[in-house]
Amino acid sequence: MKISMNRIAGDTARLTAVSLILQGLGLWLNIFISNKLGTASVGVMTLITSLFGFIMVLANGNIFISTSRFVSEELGAGNGNVRRIMKLSLGFAVTLSSAFAFASFGLARIIADYVSEAPELAVSVRIIALSLPPAAFGSCIRGYFNAVRDVRIPCFGDIIEFSAKWVSLTFGVVFLLDRGLSVYLVISASILIGETVSLVYYIIKYLPEYRRFSALPQGQPRITKISSYLKLSLPIVAGGYVQMIMSSLNEALVPVALLKYNASAERAMSEYGMFEAMIIPTVFYPAVILTSLSNIIIPEIARANSSENAERVQSLIKKSLTRAFAYSFFISGMLLVMGKNIGQILCPSDSLVSETLVKMFPVVPFIYLEIVLEGIIKGLGRQNFSTINSLCEYAIRIVCVIVFVHLYGFTGVLISYYASNIYSNIVRVIFVFRTAGIPFEAFTYIIKPFAMCFFCCQLTSALLKIIPCSSVLFETVIYLCTAGIIFILLYELDKRLSGSKENRKTSLGKPICNR
């Protein structure tokens, strides 16, 4: 079944709209907690949340990507056996997550002693252990709906999970922390509530689907035995493990390195909190559209690849990367021009956020391209390359943190992001274009996006000179909205011109039929 690019664009827009709202609310919550508890407390909360995320990724085993890809390949092969694939995926998810749940529950005291001296952290780890099986089971069902391209279910599931999780977290911060309840317990309880509520929703939606595809004639599945499933899924699991382990190691080293550089522990945790809770979420906030696109093209490329439709694979990759390059250059320009204003709005008490957002603009295209490139690589089934490249990326980042944070403080953190992202994503670009057999056109992927970004910035700046702006917030909103409209118009114009040129080439290349 071939899905048009218009359908892909529509599904991407739906996922993006939901992600923008949810991530925006999450960023607002970080700012709210920062104002209520201080930036240092946000740093502590971010560190503990990273620990919980680390445990959950290990127990999840990247099951969302595995299920999405395997179901898509089954559908792309024709008369497949989706029931068998889902049975293997759900069984693997439950087994792996239950094993980690038991291990986390039993080792909670040891984990707590290693991370913090707070006695209540052990109870929080046990609560997180209870949430591991529901999270893995729900991710598996999300992967199925992503493969069959019913994106409404994952969208509503994300909304339900976010609402349950963040409402309970906000309630705990506002009403329970003052009564002696620790922030660790509040965070862990909110995670358990969110995962459990969303799982109930996914099961309700999945049961009719299960009855539907079980009633269809079942062909020979591409994956017949659990050993075959493990052989194909273990590279995906390993890729997720490597990325999470190295990411967690890097996140643990950053506050330690900042503590050694700064004379004040308060300042070190404050810098770490602002970076993880404000700067990074702000940089990645516009990237949700590329994250949505990446999640959608994984099953599409896998489906086309399994049916050996090389032309379809190349078309999907070229169109996805054309959009990714143009959009990433545009957001980079917005951070250069409006990064200072955005930082002042998010954190008026400290200039670090403003200065860092502007300094990160050159590396934004590399960060954004990684999202789509990784989706393409996973769709092609080249997970081993992804794992090795991610390992090199985080190795560079960790070495830079150890060396440069010691010498330059917070600037060393930025150096680590520059070095790791530029290297790893140049390698990804080369690999994807060579694997797909697509020539890299500098005009299409670099010169044209840069020219569109430059024109948007210049025209918007000129228009804003005739509009009186009474505040930083008003100026920022007007600038971003105006530049966004201009970019969309330019992009649509370029797409139509490119489409007309391609149609002319196609018509000229057709042979003249004999009458």
Coordinates of C-alpha atoms in Angstrom, one line a residue:
M1 CA 0.0 0.0 0.0
K2 CA 1.5 3.3 -1.2
I3 CA 0.9 6.3 0.9
S4 CA 1.1 9.7 -0.8
M5 CA 3.3 12.5 0.5
N6 CA 0.1 14.6 1.1
R7 CA -1.0 11.9 3.6
I8 CA 2.4 11.8 5.2
A9 CA 2.4 15.6 5.5
G10 CA -1.1 15.5 7.0
D11 CA -0.1 12.9 9.6
T12 CA 3.0 14.8 10.4
A13 CA 1.0 18.0 10.9
R14 CA -1.3 16.2 13.4
L15 CA 1.5 14.7 15.4
T16 CA 3.3 18.0 15.4
A17 CA 0.3 20.0 16.6
V18 CA 0.0 17.6 19.6
S19 CA 3.7 17.6 20.3
L20 CA 4.0 21.3 20.2
I21 CA 1.2 21.7 22.7
L22 CA 2.5 19.1 25.1
Q23 CA 6.1 20.2 24.9
G24 CA 5.1 23.8 25.3
L25 CA 3.1 22.9 28.5
G26 CA 6.1 20.9 29.7
L27 CA 8.4 23.8 29.2
W28 CA 6.0 26.1 31.0
L29 CA 5.9 23.7 33.9
N30 CA 9.7 23.8 34.1
I31 CA 9.6 27.6 34.2
F32 CA 6.8 27.4 36.9
I33 CA 8.9 25.0 39.0
S34 CA 12.0 27.1 38.5
N35 CA 10.1 30.2 39.7
K36 CA 8.7 28.3 42.7
L37 CA 11.7 26.2 43.8
G38 CA 14.6 27.9 42.1
T39 CA 16.8 26.9 39.1
A40 CA 19.0 24.7 41.3
S41 CA 16.0 22.6 42.3
V42 CA 15.1 22.2 38.7
G43 CA 18.6 20.9 38.1
V44 CA 18.2 18.3 40.9
M45 CA 14.7 17.3 39.5
T46 CA 16.2 17.0 36.0
L47 CA 19.0 14.8 37.3
I48 CA 16.5 12.4 39.0
T49 CA 14.2 12.4 36.0
S50 CA 17.2 11.3 33.8
L51 CA 17.7 8.4 36.2
F52 CA 14.1 7.3 35.9
G53 CA 14.3 7.8 32.1
F54 CA 17.4 5.6 32.0
I55 CA 15.7 2.7 33.8
M56 CA 12.6 3.0 31.6
V57 CA 14.6 2.9 28.3
L58 CA 16.5 -0.2 29.4
A59 CA 13.2 -1.9 30.2
N60 CA 11.4 -0.7 27.1
G61 CA 14.0 -2.1 24.6
N62 CA 13.1 0.4 21.8
I63 CA 10.0 -1.7 21.3
F64 CA 8.1 1.2 19.6
I65 CA 10.6 1.2 16.7
S66 CA 10.8 -2.6 16.5
T67 CA 7.1 -3.1 16.3
S68 CA 6.6 -0.2 13.9
R69 CA 9.2 -1.5 11.5
F70 CA 8.3 -5.2 11.7
V71 CA 4.6 -4.7 11.2
S72 CA 5.3 -2.3 8.3
E73 CA 7.6 -4.9 6.7
E74 CA 4.9 -7.5 7.2
L75 CA 2.3 -5.3 5.5
G76 CA 4.7 -4.3 2.7
A77 CA 5.4 -8.0 1.9
G78 CA 1.8 -8.5 0.9
N79 CA -0.2 -11.4 2.6
G80 CA 1.6 -11.2 5.9
N81 CA 0.8 -12.3 9.4
V82 CA 0.4 -9.3 11.7
R83 CA -1.0 -11.4 14.5
R84 CA 2.2 -13.4 14.8
I85 CA 4.4 -10.3 14.8
M86 CA 2.3 -8.6 17.5
K87 CA 2.3 -11.7 19.6
L88 CA 6.1 -11.8 19.4
S89 CA 6.5 -8.0 20.1
L90 CA 4.1 -7.9 23.0
G91 CA 5.7 -11.0 24.5
F92 CA 9.2 -9.6 24.2
A93 CA 8.1 -6.2 25.7
V94 CA 6.4 -7.8 28.7
T95 CA 9.2 -10.2 29.4
L96 CA 12.0 -7.6 29.1
S97 CA 10.2 -4.9 31.1
S98 CA 9.1 -7.4 33.8
A99 CA 12.7 -8.6 34.2
F100 CA 13.9 -5.0 34.7
A101 CA 11.0 -4.3 37.0
F102 CA 11.9 -7.1 39.3
A103 CA 15.6 -6.1 39.2
S104 CA 14.9 -2.4 39.9
F105 CA 12.5 -3.3 42.7
G106 CA 15.1 -5.6 44.4
L107 CA 18.1 -3.2 43.8
A108 CA 16.2 0.0 44.7
R109 CA 18.3 0.6 47.9
I110 CA 21.6 0.1 46.1
I111 CA 20.5 2.4 43.2
A112 CA 19.3 5.1 45.7
D113 CA 22.6 5.0 47.7
Y114 CA 24.6 5.3 44.5
V115 CA 22.6 8.3 43.2
S116 CA 21.7 10.2 46.3
E117 CA 21.7 9.9 50.1
A118 CA 18.0 10.7 50.3
P119 CA 16.2 7.7 51.9
E120 CA 13.0 8.3 50.1
L121 CA 14.7 7.8 46.7
A122 CA 14.6 4.0 47.2
V123 CA 10.8 4.1 47.4
S124 CA 10.6 6.2 44.3
V125 CA 12.7 3.6 42.4
R126 CA 10.3 0.9 43.4
I127 CA 7.4 3.0 42.2
I128 CA 9.1 3.5 38.9
A129 CA 9.7 -0.3 38.7
L130 CA 5.9 -0.8 38.8
S131 CA 5.5 1.5 35.8
L132 CA 7.9 -0.4 33.5
P133 CA 5.6 -3.1 32.2
P134 CA 2.7 -0.7 31.4
A135 CA 5.1 1.7 29.6
A136 CA 6.6 -1.1 27.5
F137 CA 3.2 -2.7 26.7
G138 CA 1.8 0.8 25.7
S139 CA 4.9 1.5 23.5
C140 CA 4.4 -1.7 21.6
I141 CA 0.8 -0.9 20.8
R142 CA 1.8 2.7 19.8
G143 CA 4.3 1.0 17.4
Y144 CA 1.5 -1.0 15.8
F145 CA -0.8 2.0 15.2
N146 CA 2.2 4.0 13.9
A147 CA 2.8 1.1 11.4
V148 CA -0.8 1.0 10.1
R149 CA -0.7 4.8 9.9
D150 CA -3.6 5.5 12.4
V151 CA -1.7 8.4 14.0
R152 CA -4.8 9.6 16.0
I153 CA -4.3 6.8 18.5
P154 CA -0.7 7.7 19.5
C155 CA -1.7 11.4 19.5
F156 CA -4.6 10.9 22.0
G157 CA -2.4 8.5 24.0
D158 CA 0.3 11.1 24.3
I159 CA -2.3 13.7 25.4
I160 CA -3.8 11.3 28.0
E161 CA -0.3 10.3 29.4
F162 CA 0.9 13.9 29.5
S163 CA -2.3 15.2 31.2
A164 CA -2.3 12.5 33.8
K165 CA 1.5 12.8 34.5
W166 CA 1.8 16.5 34.6
V167 CA -1.5 17.3 36.4
S168 CA -0.4 14.9 39.2
L169 CA 3.1 16.4 39.2
T170 CA 1.8 20.0 39.3
F171 CA -0.6 19.0 42.1
G172 CA 2.2 17.4 44.0
V173 CA 4.6 20.4 43.6
V174 CA 1.9 22.9 44.6
F175 CA 0.2 21.1 47.5
L176 CA 2.3 18.2 48.7
L177 CA 5.9 19.4 48.8
D178 CA 5.0 22.0 51.5
R179 CA 3.6 19.1 53.6
G180 CA 6.9 17.2 53.7
L181 CA 6.5 14.9 50.6
S182 CA 9.8 14.6 48.7
V183 CA 10.2 15.7 45.0
Y184 CA 11.4 12.1 44.2
L185 CA 8.1 10.6 45.3
V186 CA 6.0 13.2 43.5
I187 CA 7.9 12.6 40.2
S188 CA 7.8 8.8 40.4
A189 CA 4.1 8.7 41.3
S190 CA 3.2 11.0 38.4
I191 CA 5.1 8.7 36.0
L192 CA 3.3 5.6 37.3
I193 CA -0.1 7.4 37.0
G194 CA 0.6 8.6 33.5
E195 CA 1.8 5.2 32.1
T196 CA -1.1 3.3 33.7
V197 CA -3.8 5.6 32.5
S198 CA -2.4 5.7 28.9
L199 CA -2.1 1.9 28.9
V200 CA -5.8 1.5 29.6
Y201 CA -6.5 3.7 26.7
Y202 CA -4.2 1.8 24.3
I203 CA -5.7 -1.6 25.3
I204 CA -9.2 -0.3 24.7
K205 CA -8.2 0.9 21.2
Y206 CA -6.1 -2.2 20.4
L207 CA -8.6 -5.0 21.1
P208 CA -10.9 -4.2 18.1
E209 CA -7.8 -4.0 15.9
Y210 CA -6.7 -7.4 17.2
R211 CA -10.1 -9.0 16.5
R212 CA -10.0 -7.4 13.0
F213 CA -6.6 -8.6 11.8
S214 CA -7.0 -12.0 13.5
A215 CA -10.2 -12.7 11.4
L216 CA -8.2 -12.1 8.2
P217 CA -6.5 -15.1 6.4
Q218 CA -3.0 -15.5 8.0
G219 CA -0.1 -15.9 5.6
Q220 CA 3.4 -17.0 6.3
P221 CA 5.1 -14.4 8.5
R222 CA 8.5 -12.9 7.7
I223 CA 9.5 -13.6 11.3
T224 CA 8.4 -17.1 12.4
K225 CA 10.3 -17.9 15.6
I226 CA 11.3 -16.0 18.7
S227 CA 14.9 -16.6 17.8
S228 CA 14.5 -14.8 14.5
Y229 CA 12.7 -12.0 16.2
L230 CA 15.5 -11.6 18.8
K231 CA 18.1 -11.7 16.0
L232 CA 16.4 -8.8 14.2
S233 CA 15.3 -6.8 17.3
L234 CA 18.6 -7.0 19.3
P235 CA 20.4 -4.5 17.1
I236 CA 17.5 -2.1 17.7
V237 CA 17.6 -2.8 21.4
A238 CA 21.4 -2.4 21.5
G239 CA 21.1 0.9 19.7
G240 CA 18.7 2.3 22.2
Y241 CA 20.8 1.0 25.1
V242 CA 24.0 2.5 23.8
Q243 CA 22.3 5.9 23.2
M244 CA 20.7 5.9 26.6
I245 CA 23.8 4.7 28.5
M246 CA 26.1 7.2 26.9
S247 CA 23.5 10.0 27.2
S248 CA 23.0 9.3 30.9
L249 CA 26.8 9.2 31.4
N250 CA 27.1 12.5 29.7
E251 CA 24.3 14.0 31.8
A252 CA 25.8 12.7 35.0
L253 CA 29.3 14.1 34.1
V254 CA 28.0 17.6 33.2
P255 CA 26.9 18.6 36.7
V256 CA 30.0 17.0 38.2
A257 CA 32.3 18.9 35.9
L258 CA 30.4 22.2 36.5
L259 CA 30.7 21.6 40.3
K260 CA 34.5 21.3 39.9
Y261 CA 34.7 24.5 37.8
N262 CA 32.4 26.6 39.9
A263 CA 33.2 27.7 43.4
S264 CA 29.5 27.5 44.3
A265 CA 27.5 24.2 44.1
E266 CA 24.4 26.4 43.9
R267 CA 25.7 28.1 40.7
A268 CA 26.7 24.7 39.2
M269 CA 23.3 23.1 39.7
S270 CA 21.6 26.3 38.5
E271 CA 23.6 26.3 35.2
Y272 CA 22.8 22.6 34.8
G273 CA 19.1 23.2 35.5
M274 CA 18.8 26.1 33.1
F275 CA 20.6 24.1 30.3
E276 CA 18.5 20.9 30.7
A277 CA 15.1 22.4 31.7
M278 CA 15.1 25.6 29.5
I279 CA 17.8 25.8 26.9
I280 CA 17.6 22.3 25.5
P281 CA 13.8 22.1 25.5
T282 CA 13.7 25.5 23.7
V283 CA 16.1 24.4 21.1
F284 CA 14.3 21.1 20.5
Y285 CA 10.8 22.6 20.7
P286 CA 10.5 23.5 17.0
A287 CA 12.0 20.1 16.1
V288 CA 8.8 18.3 17.0
I289 CA 7.7 18.6 13.4
L290 CA 10.8 16.6 12.3
T291 CA 10.3 14.1 15.1
S292 CA 6.8 13.5 13.9
L293 CA 8.1 13.2 10.3
S294 CA 10.8 10.7 11.5
N295 CA 8.2 8.5 13.3
I296 CA 6.1 8.4 10.1
I297 CA 8.9 7.7 7.6
I298 CA 10.3 4.8 9.5
P299 CA 7.3 2.5 8.6
E300 CA 7.0 4.0 5.2
I301 CA 10.6 3.4 4.2
A302 CA 10.5 -0.1 5.9
R303 CA 7.4 -1.0 3.9
A304 CA 8.9 0.2 0.6
N305 CA 12.2 -1.4 1.3
S306 CA 10.6 -4.8 2.1
S307 CA 8.8 -4.7 -1.2
E308 CA 12.1 -3.8 -3.0
N309 CA 10.7 -0.6 -4.3
A310 CA 14.0 1.4 -4.6
E311 CA 12.4 4.3 -6.5
R312 CA 9.8 4.8 -3.7
V313 CA 12.6 4.6 -1.0
Q314 CA 14.7 7.2 -2.9
S315 CA 11.6 9.5 -3.3
L316 CA 10.8 9.3 0.4
I317 CA 14.4 10.1 1.4
K318 CA 14.8 13.0 -1.0
K319 CA 11.5 14.7 0.0
S320 CA 12.1 14.1 3.7
L321 CA 15.6 15.5 3.6
T322 CA 14.6 18.5 1.4
R323 CA 12.0 19.5 4.1
A324 CA 14.5 18.8 6.9
F325 CA 17.3 20.9 5.5
A326 CA 15.0 23.9 4.7
Y327 CA 13.3 23.8 8.1
S328 CA 16.5 23.4 10.1
F329 CA 18.2 26.4 8.4
F330 CA 15.1 28.5 9.1
I331 CA 15.0 27.7 12.8
S332 CA 18.7 28.3 13.0
G333 CA 18.1 31.8 11.7
M334 CA 15.3 32.4 14.2
L335 CA 17.6 31.6 17.1
L336 CA 20.3 33.9 15.8
V337 CA 17.9 36.8 15.6
M338 CA 15.4 36.1 18.4
G339 CA 17.4 33.9 20.7
K340 CA 18.2 36.7 23.1
N341 CA 14.5 37.8 23.3
I342 CA 13.3 34.2 23.9
G343 CA 15.9 33.8 26.6
Q344 CA 14.7 36.9 28.4
I345 CA 11.1 35.7 28.3
L346 CA 12.0 32.3 29.7
C347 CA 14.5 33.4 32.3
P348 CA 14.7 37.1 33.0
S349 CA 16.7 36.6 36.1
D350 CA 19.8 35.1 34.4
S351 CA 21.4 36.0 31.0
L352 CA 22.8 32.5 30.5
V353 CA 19.7 31.3 28.7
S354 CA 19.7 34.2 26.3
E355 CA 23.3 34.0 25.5
T356 CA 23.3 30.3 25.0
L357 CA 20.3 30.2 22.7
V358 CA 22.1 32.6 20.3
K359 CA 25.4 30.7 20.5
M360 CA 23.7 27.4 19.6
F361 CA 22.3 28.6 16.3
P362 CA 25.1 27.2 14.0
V363 CA 24.7 23.7 15.4
V364 CA 20.9 23.6 15.2
P365 CA 20.8 22.3 11.5
F366 CA 23.0 19.4 12.6
I367 CA 20.9 18.6 15.6
Y368 CA 17.7 18.8 13.6
L369 CA 18.9 16.7 10.7
E370 CA 19.9 13.9 13.1
I371 CA 16.2 13.3 13.9
V372 CA 15.2 12.7 10.3
L373 CA 18.4 10.9 9.3
E374 CA 18.0 8.4 12.2
G375 CA 14.4 7.7 11.1
I376 CA 15.7 7.0 7.6
I377 CA 18.5 4.7 8.8
K378 CA 16.1 2.7 11.1
G379 CA 13.6 2.4 8.2
L380 CA 16.4 1.0 6.0
G381 CA 17.2 -1.5 8.7
R382 CA 20.8 -0.3 9.2
Q383 CA 20.6 -0.2 12.9
N384 CA 24.2 -1.4 13.4
F385 CA 25.5 1.7 11.7
S386 CA 23.3 3.9 13.9
T387 CA 24.5 2.2 17.1
I388 CA 28.2 2.6 16.2
N389 CA 27.8 6.2 15.1
S390 CA 25.8 7.1 18.2
L391 CA 28.6 5.5 20.3
C392 CA 31.2 7.7 18.5
E393 CA 29.0 10.8 19.0
Y394 CA 28.6 10.4 22.7
A395 CA 32.3 9.4 23.1
I396 CA 33.3 12.7 21.6
R397 CA 30.7 14.6 23.7
I398 CA 31.9 13.0 26.9
V399 CA 35.6 13.6 26.2
C400 CA 34.8 17.3 25.4
V401 CA 32.9 17.6 28.7
I402 CA 35.8 16.2 30.7
V403 CA 38.4 18.4 29.0
F404 CA 36.7 21.6 28.2
V405 CA 34.2 22.1 31.1
H406 CA 37.2 21.8 33.4
L407 CA 38.9 24.6 31.4
Y408 CA 36.1 26.9 30.4
G409 CA 33.1 26.0 32.5
F410 CA 29.7 26.2 30.9
T411 CA 31.3 27.1 27.5
G412 CA 32.7 23.6 27.5
V413 CA 29.2 22.1 27.5
L414 CA 28.5 24.0 24.2
I415 CA 31.8 22.9 22.7
S416 CA 30.8 19.3 23.4
Y417 CA 27.5 19.8 21.6
Y418 CA 29.2 21.4 18.6
A419 CA 31.9 18.8 18.2
S420 CA 29.7 15.7 18.6
N421 CA 26.7 16.9 16.5
I422 CA 28.8 18.2 13.6
Y423 CA 30.9 15.1 13.3
S424 CA 28.2 12.5 13.7
N425 CA 25.6 14.1 11.4
I426 CA 28.1 14.7 8.6
V427 CA 28.8 10.9 8.8
R428 CA 25.0 10.2 8.8
V429 CA 24.4 12.4 5.7
I430 CA 27.2 10.7 3.8
F431 CA 25.9 7.2 4.8
V432 CA 22.3 7.9 3.9
F433 CA 23.0 9.4 0.5
R434 CA 25.5 6.6 -0.4
T435 CA 23.2 3.8 0.9
A436 CA 20.2 5.1 -1.0
G437 CA 22.2 5.9 -4.2
I438 CA 21.2 9.6 -4.2
P439 CA 23.6 12.3 -5.3
F440 CA 24.1 15.1 -2.8
E441 CA 23.1 18.4 -4.4
A442 CA 24.7 21.4 -2.6
F443 CA 22.3 23.9 -4.2
T444 CA 19.2 21.9 -3.1
Y445 CA 20.3 21.0 0.4
I446 CA 22.5 24.0 1.5
I447 CA 22.5 27.0 -0.8
K448 CA 18.7 27.2 -1.3
P449 CA 17.8 26.7 2.4
F450 CA 20.4 29.3 3.5
A451 CA 19.0 31.8 0.9
M452 CA 15.4 31.2 2.1
C453 CA 16.4 31.7 5.7
F454 CA 18.4 34.9 4.9
F455 CA 15.6 36.4 2.9
C456 CA 13.0 35.6 5.7
C457 CA 15.2 37.2 8.4
Q458 CA 15.9 40.4 6.3
L459 CA 12.3 40.9 5.1
T460 CA 10.9 40.3 8.6
S461 CA 13.4 42.7 10.2
A462 CA 12.5 45.3 7.6
L463 CA 8.8 44.9 8.3
L464 CA 9.2 45.1 12.1
K465 CA 10.8 48.5 11.7
I466 CA 7.5 50.0 10.8
I467 CA 5.6 48.2 13.6
P468 CA 6.0 49.7 17.0
C469 CA 6.7 47.0 19.6
S470 CA 5.8 47.8 23.2
S471 CA 7.4 44.8 24.8
V472 CA 10.0 42.0 24.2
L473 CA 7.2 39.4 24.2
F474 CA 5.2 41.2 21.6
E475 CA 8.2 41.8 19.4
T476 CA 9.2 38.2 19.6
V477 CA 5.8 36.8 18.8
I478 CA 5.3 39.2 15.8
Y479 CA 8.8 38.4 14.4
L480 CA 8.4 34.6 14.7
C481 CA 4.9 34.6 13.2
T482 CA 5.8 37.0 10.3
A483 CA 9.0 35.0 9.5
G484 CA 7.1 31.7 9.7
I485 CA 4.4 33.0 7.2
I486 CA 7.1 34.2 4.8
F487 CA 9.0 30.9 5.1
I488 CA 5.9 28.9 4.3
L489 CA 5.0 31.0 1.3
L490 CA 8.6 30.8 0.0
Y491 CA 8.7 27.0 0.6
E492 CA 5.4 26.4 -1.2
L493 CA 6.5 28.6 -4.1
D494 CA 9.7 26.7 -4.4
K495 CA 7.9 23.4 -4.2
R496 CA 5.6 24.3 -7.0
L497 CA 8.4 25.6 -9.2
S498 CA 10.4 22.5 -8.6
G499 CA 7.4 20.3 -9.3
S500 CA 6.7 22.1 -12.6
K501 CA 10.4 21.7 -13.6
E502 CA 10.3 18.0 -12.7
N503 CA 7.1 17.5 -14.7
R504 CA 8.7 19.2 -17.8
K505 CA 11.7 16.9 -17.5
T506 CA 9.5 13.8 -17.3
S507 CA 7.4 14.8 -20.3
L508 CA 10.4 15.6 -22.4
G509 CA 12.0 12.3 -21.5
K510 CA 8.9 10.3 -22.6
P511 CA 9.2 8.7 -26.1
I512 CA 6.8 9.8 -28.8
C513 CA 4.1 7.1 -29.3
N514 CA 3.6 5.8 -32.8
R515 CA 0.1 6.6 -34.2

